Short mmCIF file of C-alpha atoms and ligand atoms in Angstrom, two decimals:
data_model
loop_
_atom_site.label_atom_id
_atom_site.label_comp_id
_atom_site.label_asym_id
_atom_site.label_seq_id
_atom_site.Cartn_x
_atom_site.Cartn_y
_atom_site.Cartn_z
CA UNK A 261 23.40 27.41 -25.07
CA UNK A 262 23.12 27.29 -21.55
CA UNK A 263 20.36 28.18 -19.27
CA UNK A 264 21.31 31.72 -17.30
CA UNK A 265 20.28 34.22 -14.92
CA UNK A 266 18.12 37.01 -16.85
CA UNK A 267 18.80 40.21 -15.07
CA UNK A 268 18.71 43.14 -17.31
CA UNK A 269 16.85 41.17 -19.64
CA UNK A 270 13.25 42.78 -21.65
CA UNK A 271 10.74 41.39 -19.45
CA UNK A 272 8.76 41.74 -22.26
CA UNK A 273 10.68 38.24 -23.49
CA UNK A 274 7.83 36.80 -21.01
CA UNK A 275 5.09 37.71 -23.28
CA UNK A 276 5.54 33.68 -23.68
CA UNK A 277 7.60 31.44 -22.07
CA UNK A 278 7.94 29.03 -24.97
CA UNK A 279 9.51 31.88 -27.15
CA UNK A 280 12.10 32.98 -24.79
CA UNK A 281 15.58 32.62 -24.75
CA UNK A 282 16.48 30.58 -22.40
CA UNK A 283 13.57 27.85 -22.76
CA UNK A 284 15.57 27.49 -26.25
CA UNK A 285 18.14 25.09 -24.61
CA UNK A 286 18.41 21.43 -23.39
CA UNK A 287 18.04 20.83 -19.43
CA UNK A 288 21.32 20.22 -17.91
CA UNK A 289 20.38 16.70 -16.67
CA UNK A 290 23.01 15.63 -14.37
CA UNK A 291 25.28 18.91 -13.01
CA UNK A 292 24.08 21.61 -11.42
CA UNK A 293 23.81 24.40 -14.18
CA UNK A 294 26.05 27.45 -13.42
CA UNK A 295 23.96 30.12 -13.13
CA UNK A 296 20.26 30.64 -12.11
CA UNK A 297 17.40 30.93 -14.13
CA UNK A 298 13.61 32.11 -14.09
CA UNK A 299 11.70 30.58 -12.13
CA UNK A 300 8.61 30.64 -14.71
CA UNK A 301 10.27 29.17 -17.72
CA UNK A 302 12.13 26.38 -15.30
CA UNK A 303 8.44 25.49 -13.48
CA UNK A 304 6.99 24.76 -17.33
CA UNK A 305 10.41 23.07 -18.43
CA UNK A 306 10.23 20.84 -15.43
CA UNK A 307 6.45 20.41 -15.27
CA UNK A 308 6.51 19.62 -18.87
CA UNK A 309 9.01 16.89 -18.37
CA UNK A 310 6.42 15.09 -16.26
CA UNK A 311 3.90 15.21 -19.06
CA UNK A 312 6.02 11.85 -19.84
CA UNK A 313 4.92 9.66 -16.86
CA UNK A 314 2.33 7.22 -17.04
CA UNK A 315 -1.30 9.33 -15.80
CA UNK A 316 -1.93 8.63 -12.04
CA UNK A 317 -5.58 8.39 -12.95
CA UNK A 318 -5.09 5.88 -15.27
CA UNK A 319 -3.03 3.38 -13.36
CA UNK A 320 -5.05 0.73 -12.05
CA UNK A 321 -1.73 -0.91 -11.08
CA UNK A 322 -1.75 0.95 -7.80
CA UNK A 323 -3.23 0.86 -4.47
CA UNK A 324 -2.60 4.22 -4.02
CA UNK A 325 -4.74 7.29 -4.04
CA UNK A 326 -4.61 9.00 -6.99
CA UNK A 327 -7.70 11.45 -6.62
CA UNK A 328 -8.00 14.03 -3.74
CA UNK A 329 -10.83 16.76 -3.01
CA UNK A 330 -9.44 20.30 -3.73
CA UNK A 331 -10.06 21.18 0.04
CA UNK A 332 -7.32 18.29 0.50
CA UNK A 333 -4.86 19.72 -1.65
CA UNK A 334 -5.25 23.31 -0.05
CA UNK A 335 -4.47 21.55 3.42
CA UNK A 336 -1.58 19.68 1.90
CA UNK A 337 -0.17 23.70 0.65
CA UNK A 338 -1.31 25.02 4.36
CA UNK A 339 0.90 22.18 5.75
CA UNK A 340 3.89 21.94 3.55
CA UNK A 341 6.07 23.94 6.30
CA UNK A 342 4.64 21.49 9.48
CA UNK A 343 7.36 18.91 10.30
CA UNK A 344 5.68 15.87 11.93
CA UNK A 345 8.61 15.24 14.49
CA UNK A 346 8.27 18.57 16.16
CA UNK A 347 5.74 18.38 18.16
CA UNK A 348 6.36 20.22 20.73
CA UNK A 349 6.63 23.18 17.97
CA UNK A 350 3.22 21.91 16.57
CA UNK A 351 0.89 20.29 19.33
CA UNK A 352 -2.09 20.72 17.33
CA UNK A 353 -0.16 18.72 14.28
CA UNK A 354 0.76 16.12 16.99
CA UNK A 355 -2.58 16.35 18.20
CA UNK A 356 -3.86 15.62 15.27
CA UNK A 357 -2.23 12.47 14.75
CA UNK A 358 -3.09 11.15 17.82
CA UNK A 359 -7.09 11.76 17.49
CA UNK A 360 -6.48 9.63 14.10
CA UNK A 361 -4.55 6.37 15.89
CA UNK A 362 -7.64 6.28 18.20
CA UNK A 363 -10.61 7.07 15.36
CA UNK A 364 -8.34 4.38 13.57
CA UNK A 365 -7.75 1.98 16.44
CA UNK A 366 -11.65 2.49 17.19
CA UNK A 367 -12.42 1.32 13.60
CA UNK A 368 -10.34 -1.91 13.84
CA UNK A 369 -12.48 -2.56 16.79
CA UNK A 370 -9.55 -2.00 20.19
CA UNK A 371 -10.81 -3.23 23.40
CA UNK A 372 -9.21 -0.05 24.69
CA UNK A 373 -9.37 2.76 21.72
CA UNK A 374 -9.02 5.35 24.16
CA UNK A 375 -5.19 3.50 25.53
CA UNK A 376 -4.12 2.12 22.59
CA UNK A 377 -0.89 3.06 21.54
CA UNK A 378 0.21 3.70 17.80
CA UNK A 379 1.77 5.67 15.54
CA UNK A 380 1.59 7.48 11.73
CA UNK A 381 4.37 6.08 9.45
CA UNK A 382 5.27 7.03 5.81
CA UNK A 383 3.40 4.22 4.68
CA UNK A 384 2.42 0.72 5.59
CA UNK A 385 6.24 -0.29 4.83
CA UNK A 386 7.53 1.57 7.82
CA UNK A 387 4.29 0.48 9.87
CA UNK A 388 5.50 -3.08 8.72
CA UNK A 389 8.82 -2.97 9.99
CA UNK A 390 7.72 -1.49 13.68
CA UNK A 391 5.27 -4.21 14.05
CA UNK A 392 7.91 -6.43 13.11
CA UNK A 393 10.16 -4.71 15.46
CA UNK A 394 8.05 -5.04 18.58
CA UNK A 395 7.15 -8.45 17.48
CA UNK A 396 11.28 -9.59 17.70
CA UNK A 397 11.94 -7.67 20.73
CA UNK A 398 8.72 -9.13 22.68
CA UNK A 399 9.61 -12.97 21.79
CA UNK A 400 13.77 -11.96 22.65
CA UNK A 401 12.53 -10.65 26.41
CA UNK A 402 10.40 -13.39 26.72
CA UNK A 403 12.63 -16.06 25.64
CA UNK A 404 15.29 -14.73 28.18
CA UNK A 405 12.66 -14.28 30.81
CA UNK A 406 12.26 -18.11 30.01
CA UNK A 407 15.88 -18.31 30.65
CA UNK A 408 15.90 -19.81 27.40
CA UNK A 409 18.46 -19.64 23.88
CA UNK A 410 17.24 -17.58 21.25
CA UNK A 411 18.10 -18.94 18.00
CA UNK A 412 17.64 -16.96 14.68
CA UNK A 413 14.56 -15.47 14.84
CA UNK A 414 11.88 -16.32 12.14
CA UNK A 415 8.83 -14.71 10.91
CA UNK A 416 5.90 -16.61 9.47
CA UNK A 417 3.59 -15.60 6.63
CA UNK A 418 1.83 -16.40 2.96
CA UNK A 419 2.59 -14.50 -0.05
CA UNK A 420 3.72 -11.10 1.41
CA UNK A 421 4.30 -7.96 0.23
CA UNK A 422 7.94 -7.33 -0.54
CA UNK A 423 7.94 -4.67 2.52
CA UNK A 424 8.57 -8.06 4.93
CA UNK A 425 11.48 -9.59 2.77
CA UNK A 426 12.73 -6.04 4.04
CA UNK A 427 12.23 -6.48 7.41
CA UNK A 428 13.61 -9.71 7.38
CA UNK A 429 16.85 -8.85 5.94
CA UNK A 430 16.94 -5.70 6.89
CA UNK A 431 16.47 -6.88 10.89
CA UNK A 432 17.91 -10.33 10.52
CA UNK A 433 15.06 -12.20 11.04
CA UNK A 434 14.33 -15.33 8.37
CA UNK A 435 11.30 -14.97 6.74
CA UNK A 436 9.36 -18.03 6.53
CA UNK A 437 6.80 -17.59 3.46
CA UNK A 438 4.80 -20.84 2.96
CA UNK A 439 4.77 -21.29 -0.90
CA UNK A 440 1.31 -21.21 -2.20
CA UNK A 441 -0.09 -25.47 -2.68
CA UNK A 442 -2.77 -26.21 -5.55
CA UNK A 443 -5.50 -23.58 -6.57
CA UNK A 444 -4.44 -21.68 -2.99
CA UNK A 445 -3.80 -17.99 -3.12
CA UNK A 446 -3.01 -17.27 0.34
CA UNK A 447 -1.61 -19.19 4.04
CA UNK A 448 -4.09 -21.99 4.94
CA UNK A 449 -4.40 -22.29 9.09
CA UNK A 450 -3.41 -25.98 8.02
CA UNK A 451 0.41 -24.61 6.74
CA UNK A 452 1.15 -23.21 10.18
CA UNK A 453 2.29 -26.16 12.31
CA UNK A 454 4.84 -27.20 9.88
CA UNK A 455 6.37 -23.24 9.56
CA UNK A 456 5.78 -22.31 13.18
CA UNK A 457 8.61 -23.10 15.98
CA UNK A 458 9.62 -21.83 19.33
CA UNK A 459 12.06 -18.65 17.65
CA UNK A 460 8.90 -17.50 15.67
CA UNK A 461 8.24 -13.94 16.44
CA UNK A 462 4.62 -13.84 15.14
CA UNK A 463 2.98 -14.78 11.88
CA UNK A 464 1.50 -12.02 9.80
CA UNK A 465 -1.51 -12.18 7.84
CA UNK A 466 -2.43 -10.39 4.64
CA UNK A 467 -5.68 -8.36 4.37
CA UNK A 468 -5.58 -7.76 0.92
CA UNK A 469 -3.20 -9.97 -0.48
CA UNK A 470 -1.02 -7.69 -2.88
CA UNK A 471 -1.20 -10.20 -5.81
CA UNK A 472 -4.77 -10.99 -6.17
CA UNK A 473 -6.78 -8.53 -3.63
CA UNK A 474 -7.88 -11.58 -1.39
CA UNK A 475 -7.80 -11.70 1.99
CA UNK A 476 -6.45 -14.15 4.36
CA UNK A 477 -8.20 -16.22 7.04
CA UNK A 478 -7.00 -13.91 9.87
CA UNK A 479 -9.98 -15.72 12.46
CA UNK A 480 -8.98 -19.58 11.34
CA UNK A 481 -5.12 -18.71 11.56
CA UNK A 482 -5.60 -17.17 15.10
CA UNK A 483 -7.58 -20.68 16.32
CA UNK A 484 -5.01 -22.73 14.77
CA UNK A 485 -2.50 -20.81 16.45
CA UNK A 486 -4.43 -20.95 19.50
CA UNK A 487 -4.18 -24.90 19.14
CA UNK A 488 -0.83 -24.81 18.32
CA UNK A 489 -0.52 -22.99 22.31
CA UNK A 490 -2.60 -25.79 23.63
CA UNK A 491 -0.27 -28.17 21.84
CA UNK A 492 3.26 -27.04 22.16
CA UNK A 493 2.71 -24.02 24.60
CA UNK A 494 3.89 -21.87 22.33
CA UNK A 495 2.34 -18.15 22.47
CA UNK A 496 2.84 -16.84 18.74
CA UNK A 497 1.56 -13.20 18.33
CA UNK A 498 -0.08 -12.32 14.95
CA UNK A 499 0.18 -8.84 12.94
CA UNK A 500 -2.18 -8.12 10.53
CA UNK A 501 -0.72 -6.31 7.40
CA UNK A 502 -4.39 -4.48 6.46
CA UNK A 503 -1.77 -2.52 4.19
CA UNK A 504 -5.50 -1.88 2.02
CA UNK A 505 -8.06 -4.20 3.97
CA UNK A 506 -7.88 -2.14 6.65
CA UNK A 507 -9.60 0.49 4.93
CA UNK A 508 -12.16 -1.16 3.18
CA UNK A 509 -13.08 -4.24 5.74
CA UNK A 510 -14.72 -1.95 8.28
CA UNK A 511 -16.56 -0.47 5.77
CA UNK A 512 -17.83 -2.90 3.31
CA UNK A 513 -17.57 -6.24 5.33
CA UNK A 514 -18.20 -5.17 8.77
CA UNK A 515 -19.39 -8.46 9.86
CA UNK A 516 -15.45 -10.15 8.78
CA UNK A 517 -13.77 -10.36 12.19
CA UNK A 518 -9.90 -9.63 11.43
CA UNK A 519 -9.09 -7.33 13.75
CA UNK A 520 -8.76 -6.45 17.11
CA UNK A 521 -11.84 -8.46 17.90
CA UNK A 522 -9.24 -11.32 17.72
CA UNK A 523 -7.51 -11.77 21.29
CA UNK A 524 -4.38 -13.43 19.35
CA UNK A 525 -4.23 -10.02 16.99
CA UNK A 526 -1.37 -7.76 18.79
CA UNK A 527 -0.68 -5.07 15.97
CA UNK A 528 -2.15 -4.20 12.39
CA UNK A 529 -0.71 -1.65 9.91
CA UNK A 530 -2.81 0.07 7.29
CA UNK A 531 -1.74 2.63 4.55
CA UNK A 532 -3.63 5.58 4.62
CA UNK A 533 -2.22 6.65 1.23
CA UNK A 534 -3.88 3.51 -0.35
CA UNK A 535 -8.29 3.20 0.82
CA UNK A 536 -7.36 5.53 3.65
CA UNK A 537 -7.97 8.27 0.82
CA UNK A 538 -5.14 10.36 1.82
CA UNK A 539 -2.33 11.52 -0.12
CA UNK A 540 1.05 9.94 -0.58
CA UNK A 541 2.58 9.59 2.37
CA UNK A 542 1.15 7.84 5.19
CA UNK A 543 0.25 4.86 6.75
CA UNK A 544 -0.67 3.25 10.48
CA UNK A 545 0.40 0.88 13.05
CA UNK A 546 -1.28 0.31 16.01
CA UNK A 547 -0.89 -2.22 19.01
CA UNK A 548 -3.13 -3.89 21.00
CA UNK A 549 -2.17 -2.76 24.35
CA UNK A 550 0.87 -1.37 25.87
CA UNK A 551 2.31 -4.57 26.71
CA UNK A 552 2.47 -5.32 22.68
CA UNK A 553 5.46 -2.65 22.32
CA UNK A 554 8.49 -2.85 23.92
CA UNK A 555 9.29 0.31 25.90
CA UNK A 556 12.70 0.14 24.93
CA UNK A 557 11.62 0.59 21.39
CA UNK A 558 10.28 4.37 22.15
CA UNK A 559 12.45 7.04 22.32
CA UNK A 560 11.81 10.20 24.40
CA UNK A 561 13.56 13.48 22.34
CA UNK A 562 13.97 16.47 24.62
CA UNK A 563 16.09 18.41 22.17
CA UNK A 564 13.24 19.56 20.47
CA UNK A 565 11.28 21.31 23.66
CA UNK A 566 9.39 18.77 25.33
CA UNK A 567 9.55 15.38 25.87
CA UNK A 568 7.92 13.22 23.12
CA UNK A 569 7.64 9.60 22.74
CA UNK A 570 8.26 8.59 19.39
CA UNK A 571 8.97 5.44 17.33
CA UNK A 572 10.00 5.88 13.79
CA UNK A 573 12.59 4.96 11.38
CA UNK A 574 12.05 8.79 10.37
CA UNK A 575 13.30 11.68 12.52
CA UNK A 576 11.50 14.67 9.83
CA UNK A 577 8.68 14.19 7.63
CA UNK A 578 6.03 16.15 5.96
CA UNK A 579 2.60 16.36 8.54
CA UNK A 580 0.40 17.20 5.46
CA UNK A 581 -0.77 13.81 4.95
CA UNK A 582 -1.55 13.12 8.54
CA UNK A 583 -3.66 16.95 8.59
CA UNK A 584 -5.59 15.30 4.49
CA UNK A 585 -6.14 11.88 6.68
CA UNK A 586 -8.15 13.80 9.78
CA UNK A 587 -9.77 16.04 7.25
CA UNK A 588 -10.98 12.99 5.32
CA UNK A 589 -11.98 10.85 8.51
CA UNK A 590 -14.37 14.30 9.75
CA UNK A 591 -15.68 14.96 6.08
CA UNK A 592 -16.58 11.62 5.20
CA UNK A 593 -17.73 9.91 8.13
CA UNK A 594 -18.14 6.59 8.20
CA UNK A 595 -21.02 6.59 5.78
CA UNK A 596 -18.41 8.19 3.41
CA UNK A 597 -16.21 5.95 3.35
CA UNK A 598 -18.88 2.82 3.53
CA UNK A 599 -20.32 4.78 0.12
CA UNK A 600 -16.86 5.49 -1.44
CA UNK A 601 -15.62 1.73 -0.54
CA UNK A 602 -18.79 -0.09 -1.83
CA UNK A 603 -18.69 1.80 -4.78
CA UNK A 604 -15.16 0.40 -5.69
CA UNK A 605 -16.54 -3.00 -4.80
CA UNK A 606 -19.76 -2.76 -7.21
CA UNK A 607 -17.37 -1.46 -10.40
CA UNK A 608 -14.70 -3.99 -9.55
CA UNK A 609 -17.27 -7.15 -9.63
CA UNK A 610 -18.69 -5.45 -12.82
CA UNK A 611 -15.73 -5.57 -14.27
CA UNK A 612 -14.77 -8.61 -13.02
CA UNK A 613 -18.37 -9.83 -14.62
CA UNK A 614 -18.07 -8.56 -17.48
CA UNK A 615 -14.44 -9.85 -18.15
CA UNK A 616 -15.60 -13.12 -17.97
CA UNK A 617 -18.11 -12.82 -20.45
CA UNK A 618 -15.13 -12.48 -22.80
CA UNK A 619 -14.86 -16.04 -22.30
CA UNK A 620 -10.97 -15.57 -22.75
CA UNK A 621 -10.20 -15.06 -19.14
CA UNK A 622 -10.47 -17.32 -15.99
CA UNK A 623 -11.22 -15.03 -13.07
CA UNK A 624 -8.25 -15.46 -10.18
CA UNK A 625 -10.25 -13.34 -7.77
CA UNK A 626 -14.31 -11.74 -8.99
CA UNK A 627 -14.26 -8.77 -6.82
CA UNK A 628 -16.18 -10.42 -4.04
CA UNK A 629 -15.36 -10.56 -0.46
CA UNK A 630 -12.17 -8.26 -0.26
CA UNK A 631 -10.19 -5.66 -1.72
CA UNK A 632 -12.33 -3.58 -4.91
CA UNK A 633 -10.20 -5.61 -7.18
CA UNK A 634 -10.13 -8.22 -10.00
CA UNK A 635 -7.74 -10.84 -11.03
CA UNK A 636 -7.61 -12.93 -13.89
CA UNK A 637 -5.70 -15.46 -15.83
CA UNK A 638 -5.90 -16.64 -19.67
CA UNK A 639 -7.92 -19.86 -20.68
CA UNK A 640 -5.34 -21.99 -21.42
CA UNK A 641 -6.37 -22.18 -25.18
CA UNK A 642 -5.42 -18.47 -25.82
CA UNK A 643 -2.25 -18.14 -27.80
CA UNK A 644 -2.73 -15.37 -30.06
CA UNK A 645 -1.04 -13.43 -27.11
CA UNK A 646 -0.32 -12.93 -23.58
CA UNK A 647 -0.87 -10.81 -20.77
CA UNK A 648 1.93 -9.10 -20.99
CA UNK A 649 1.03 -8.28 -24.56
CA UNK A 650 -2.12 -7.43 -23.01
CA UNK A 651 -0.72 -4.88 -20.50
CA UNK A 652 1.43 -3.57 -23.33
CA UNK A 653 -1.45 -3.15 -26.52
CA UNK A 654 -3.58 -1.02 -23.51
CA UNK A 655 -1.15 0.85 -22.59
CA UNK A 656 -1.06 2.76 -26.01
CA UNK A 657 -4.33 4.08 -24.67
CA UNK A 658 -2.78 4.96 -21.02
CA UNK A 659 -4.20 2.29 -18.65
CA UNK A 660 -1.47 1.06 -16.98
CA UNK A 661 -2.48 -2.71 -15.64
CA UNK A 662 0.04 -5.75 -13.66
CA UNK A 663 0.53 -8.22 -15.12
CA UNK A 664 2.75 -10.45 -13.11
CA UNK A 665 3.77 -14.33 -12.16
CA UNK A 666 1.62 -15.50 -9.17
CA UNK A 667 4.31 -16.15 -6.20
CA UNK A 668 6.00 -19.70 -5.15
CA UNK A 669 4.59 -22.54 -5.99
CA UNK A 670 2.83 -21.12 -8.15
CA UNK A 671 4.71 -18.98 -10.30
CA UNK A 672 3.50 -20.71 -13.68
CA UNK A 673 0.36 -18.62 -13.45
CA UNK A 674 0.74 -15.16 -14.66
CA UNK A 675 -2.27 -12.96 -14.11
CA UNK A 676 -3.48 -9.76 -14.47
CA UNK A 677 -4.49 -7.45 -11.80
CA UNK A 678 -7.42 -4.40 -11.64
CA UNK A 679 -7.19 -2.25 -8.55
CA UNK A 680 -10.67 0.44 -8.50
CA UNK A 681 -10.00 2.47 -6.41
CA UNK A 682 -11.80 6.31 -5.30
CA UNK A 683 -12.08 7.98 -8.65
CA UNK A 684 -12.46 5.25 -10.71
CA UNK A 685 -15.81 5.81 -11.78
CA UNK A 686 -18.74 3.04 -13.39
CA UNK A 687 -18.01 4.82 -16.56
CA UNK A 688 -14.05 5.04 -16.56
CA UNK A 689 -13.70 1.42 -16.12
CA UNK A 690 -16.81 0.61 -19.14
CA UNK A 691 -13.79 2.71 -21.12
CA UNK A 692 -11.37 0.70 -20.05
CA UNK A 693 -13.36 -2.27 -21.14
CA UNK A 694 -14.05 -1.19 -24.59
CA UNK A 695 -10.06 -0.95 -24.70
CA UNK A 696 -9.80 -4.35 -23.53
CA UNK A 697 -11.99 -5.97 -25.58
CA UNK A 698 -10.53 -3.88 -29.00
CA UNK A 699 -6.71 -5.07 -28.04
CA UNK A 700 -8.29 -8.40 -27.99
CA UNK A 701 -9.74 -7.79 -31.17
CA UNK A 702 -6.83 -6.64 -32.43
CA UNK A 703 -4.39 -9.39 -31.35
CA UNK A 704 -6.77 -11.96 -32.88
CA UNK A 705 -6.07 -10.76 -36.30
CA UNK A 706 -2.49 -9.73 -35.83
CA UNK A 707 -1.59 -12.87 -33.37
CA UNK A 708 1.65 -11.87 -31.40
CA UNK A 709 4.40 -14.67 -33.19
CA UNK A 710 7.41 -13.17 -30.93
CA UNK A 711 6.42 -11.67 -27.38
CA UNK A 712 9.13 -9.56 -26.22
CA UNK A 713 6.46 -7.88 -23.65
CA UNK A 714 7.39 -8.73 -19.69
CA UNK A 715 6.46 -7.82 -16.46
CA UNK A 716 7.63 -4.70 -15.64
CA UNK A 717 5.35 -3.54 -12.98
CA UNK A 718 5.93 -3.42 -8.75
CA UNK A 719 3.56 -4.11 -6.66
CA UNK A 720 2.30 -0.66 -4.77
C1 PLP B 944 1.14 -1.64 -0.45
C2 PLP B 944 1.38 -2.70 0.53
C3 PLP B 944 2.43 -2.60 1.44
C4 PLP B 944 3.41 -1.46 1.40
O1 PLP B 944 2.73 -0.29 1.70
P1 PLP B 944 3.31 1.17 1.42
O2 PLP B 944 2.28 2.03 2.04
O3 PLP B 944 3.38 1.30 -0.07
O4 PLP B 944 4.64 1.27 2.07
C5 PLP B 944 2.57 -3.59 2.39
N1 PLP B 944 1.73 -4.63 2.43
C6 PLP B 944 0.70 -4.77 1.56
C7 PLP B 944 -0.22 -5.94 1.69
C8 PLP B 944 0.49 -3.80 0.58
O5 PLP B 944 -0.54 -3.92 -0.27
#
């Protein structure tokens, strides 16, 4: 039968919404049904079909936040109506977002907090490709300033997110990613004279490299590329992609200097859905100085009362996110977040401790000195099964964990990935442990003989 309006119906049907006629049928999956139905038996069938995804909570696959304070979720319901683009129609939205670029642009240590000039973004992907905008427009003015050709443009980097091999394409810009050499697992200053050349817009480094949490050498590649100015006179800009570091560094390694603090650092995006703490949704770029954006690159709207400057590959989006990120920035302070952060840290190198004392694994990354993450590897004597199997045997218990091939060159190395993140507690992730160690246990005596498990994750 099909699902149809219920005027003139018994209410008394609604006694429960399980017994009642129309929550009898099959969901019309791919048309439009005919006729309306109730809103309360549709709201259970539909909430009941997401009973099948994986549990947020238990996906230590993502970045992303996954647990919010109730006073965040009430802001995200006051906010649901508050389009970001209109800001003329919402000044106090608009406002909003601009007291978080500078609280932001403070925290990654601007010269100028109080000029700088950013933006919000639906996540560090769009913050990715408007760095890498302003970085291909800047080195096109100044080649023709130069009076000189521009060739293809090319943009330099390690193992990137897959956000960049966007950009590139997406923008027509080659992406040059230097392929990771021996035990490496991120760019070495040493790889850039060989990638770098006069058409290179910038060269972005990785604060939290996606596959293994570590963070790249953002101070060394700046001096080389300083050198390579002395050198060649060639004045490459470099972007930070902080899409999680940014949110932990000034937090739990204050003293690493990645950031602004670096003269040759022009932009850095950050993803305040990931250790920004705020809900799906947002993430920021912010420049160095005026000079580091292109004016031609902002566009001033007057058709919505007022006259703007924006720069987004979005006209509409949702503002709740943006509200949940100034909420969380005033509630936690930055004790908060220095508490919440070091937290993640101290459970990931737990974990990451007490994962080698399996003495099955070779840690790939312990936790230490960057993102609240571990990374490991099997010994190479293990056979009985693989990571994949691994990922799999847990997952009958909910965790969802990456495994994954490392990137070029060194794609013979598949690992496995833990992200902690807020709301991962000490005692979730001894759970998770216990797990580990039983599917170990159990693949020992029932040896895998033919693994049809693979990597199915993305990175996020
Ligand atoms: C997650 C991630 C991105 C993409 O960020 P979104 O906010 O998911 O768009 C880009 N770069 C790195 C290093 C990341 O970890």
């Amino acid at each position: 039968m099909s699902l149809h309006a219920v005027k003139g119906k018994n209410s008394s049907e609604f006694i429960d919404i399980y017994a009642s006629t129309d929550s009898d049928a099959k969901l019309p999956k791919y048309k439009m049904p005919d006729d309306s139905s109730d809103p309360r038996i549709i709201y259970s069938v539909v909430r009941d079909e997401l009973l099948l995804d994986g549990n947020s909570r238990q996906n230590l696959a993502t970045f992303c936040t996954t647990w919010v304070e109730d006073e965040v979720k009430q802001l995200m319901t006051d906010s649901v109506d508050k389009n970001m683009i209109d800001k003329d129609e919402y000044p106090q939205t608009a406002e909003i977002e601009s007291r978080c670029v500078h609280i932001i642009a403070d925290l990654w240590n601007s010269p100028q907090a109080q000029e700088t000039i950013g933006c919000s973004t639906t996540g560090s992907s769009e913050a990715a490709m408007l760095g890498g905008l302003a970085m291909k427009w800047r080195w096109r003015k100044n080649r023709e300033k130069q009076g000189k050709e521009t060739g293809k443009p090319n943009l330099v980097t390690g193992p990137v997110q897959v956000c960049w091999e966007k950009f590139a394409r997406y923008f027509d810009v080659e992406l040059r990613q230097i392929p990771l050499e021996g035990d490496a697992l991120g760019m070495q200053p040493s790889d850039l004279r060989k990638y770098c050349d006069e058409n290179t817009i910038g060269v972005v480094a990785t604060l939290g490299v996606t596959f293994t949490g570590i963070y790249e050498p953002v101070a060394e590649l700046a001096k080389e590329l300083d050198a390579i100015q002395r050198d060649t006179g060639l004045d490459i800009p470099l972007h930070v992609d902080g899409a999680s570091g940014g949110f932990i560094a000034p937090f739990i390694q204050p003293e690493l200097v990645w950031d602004f603090r670096i003269e040759r650092v022009k932009s850095i995006n950050s993803s305040g859905h990931k250790y920004g703490l705020s809900p799906l949704g947002v993430g920021w770029v912010v420049w160095r100085s005026k000079e580091d954006l292109p004016e031609e690159l902002v566009f001033n709207v007057d058709y919505l009362g007022g006259n703007m400057p924006t720069f987004a590959l979005n006209f509409s989006r949702p503002g709740g996110q943006i509200i949940a990120q100034y909420y969380n920035f005033l509630r936690l302070g930055r004790a908060g977040y220095t508490k919440i952060q070091q937290a993640c840290a101290d459970t990931a190198q737990w974990l990451a401790d007490e994962l080698n004392k399996l003495g099955i694994f070779d840690l790939v990354y312990d936790g230490r000195g960057a993102l609240p993450a571990v990374a490991y590897k099997l010994k190479p004597g293990v056979t009985q099964f693989n990571l994949y199997d691994l990922s799999d045997r847990i997952r009958t218990r909910g965790w969802l964990i990456a495994s994954y091939p490392l990137p070029a060159d060194r794609e013979k190395t598949v690992v496995q990935r833990i992200m902690i993140r807020h709301g991962v507690s000490r005692d979730l992730a001894a759970l998770l442990l216990d797990d580990i160690k039983r599917a170990i246990d159990h693949f020992r005596q029932n040896p895998v003989v033919n693994s049809t498990a693979k990597a199915t994750f993305h990175h996020g």
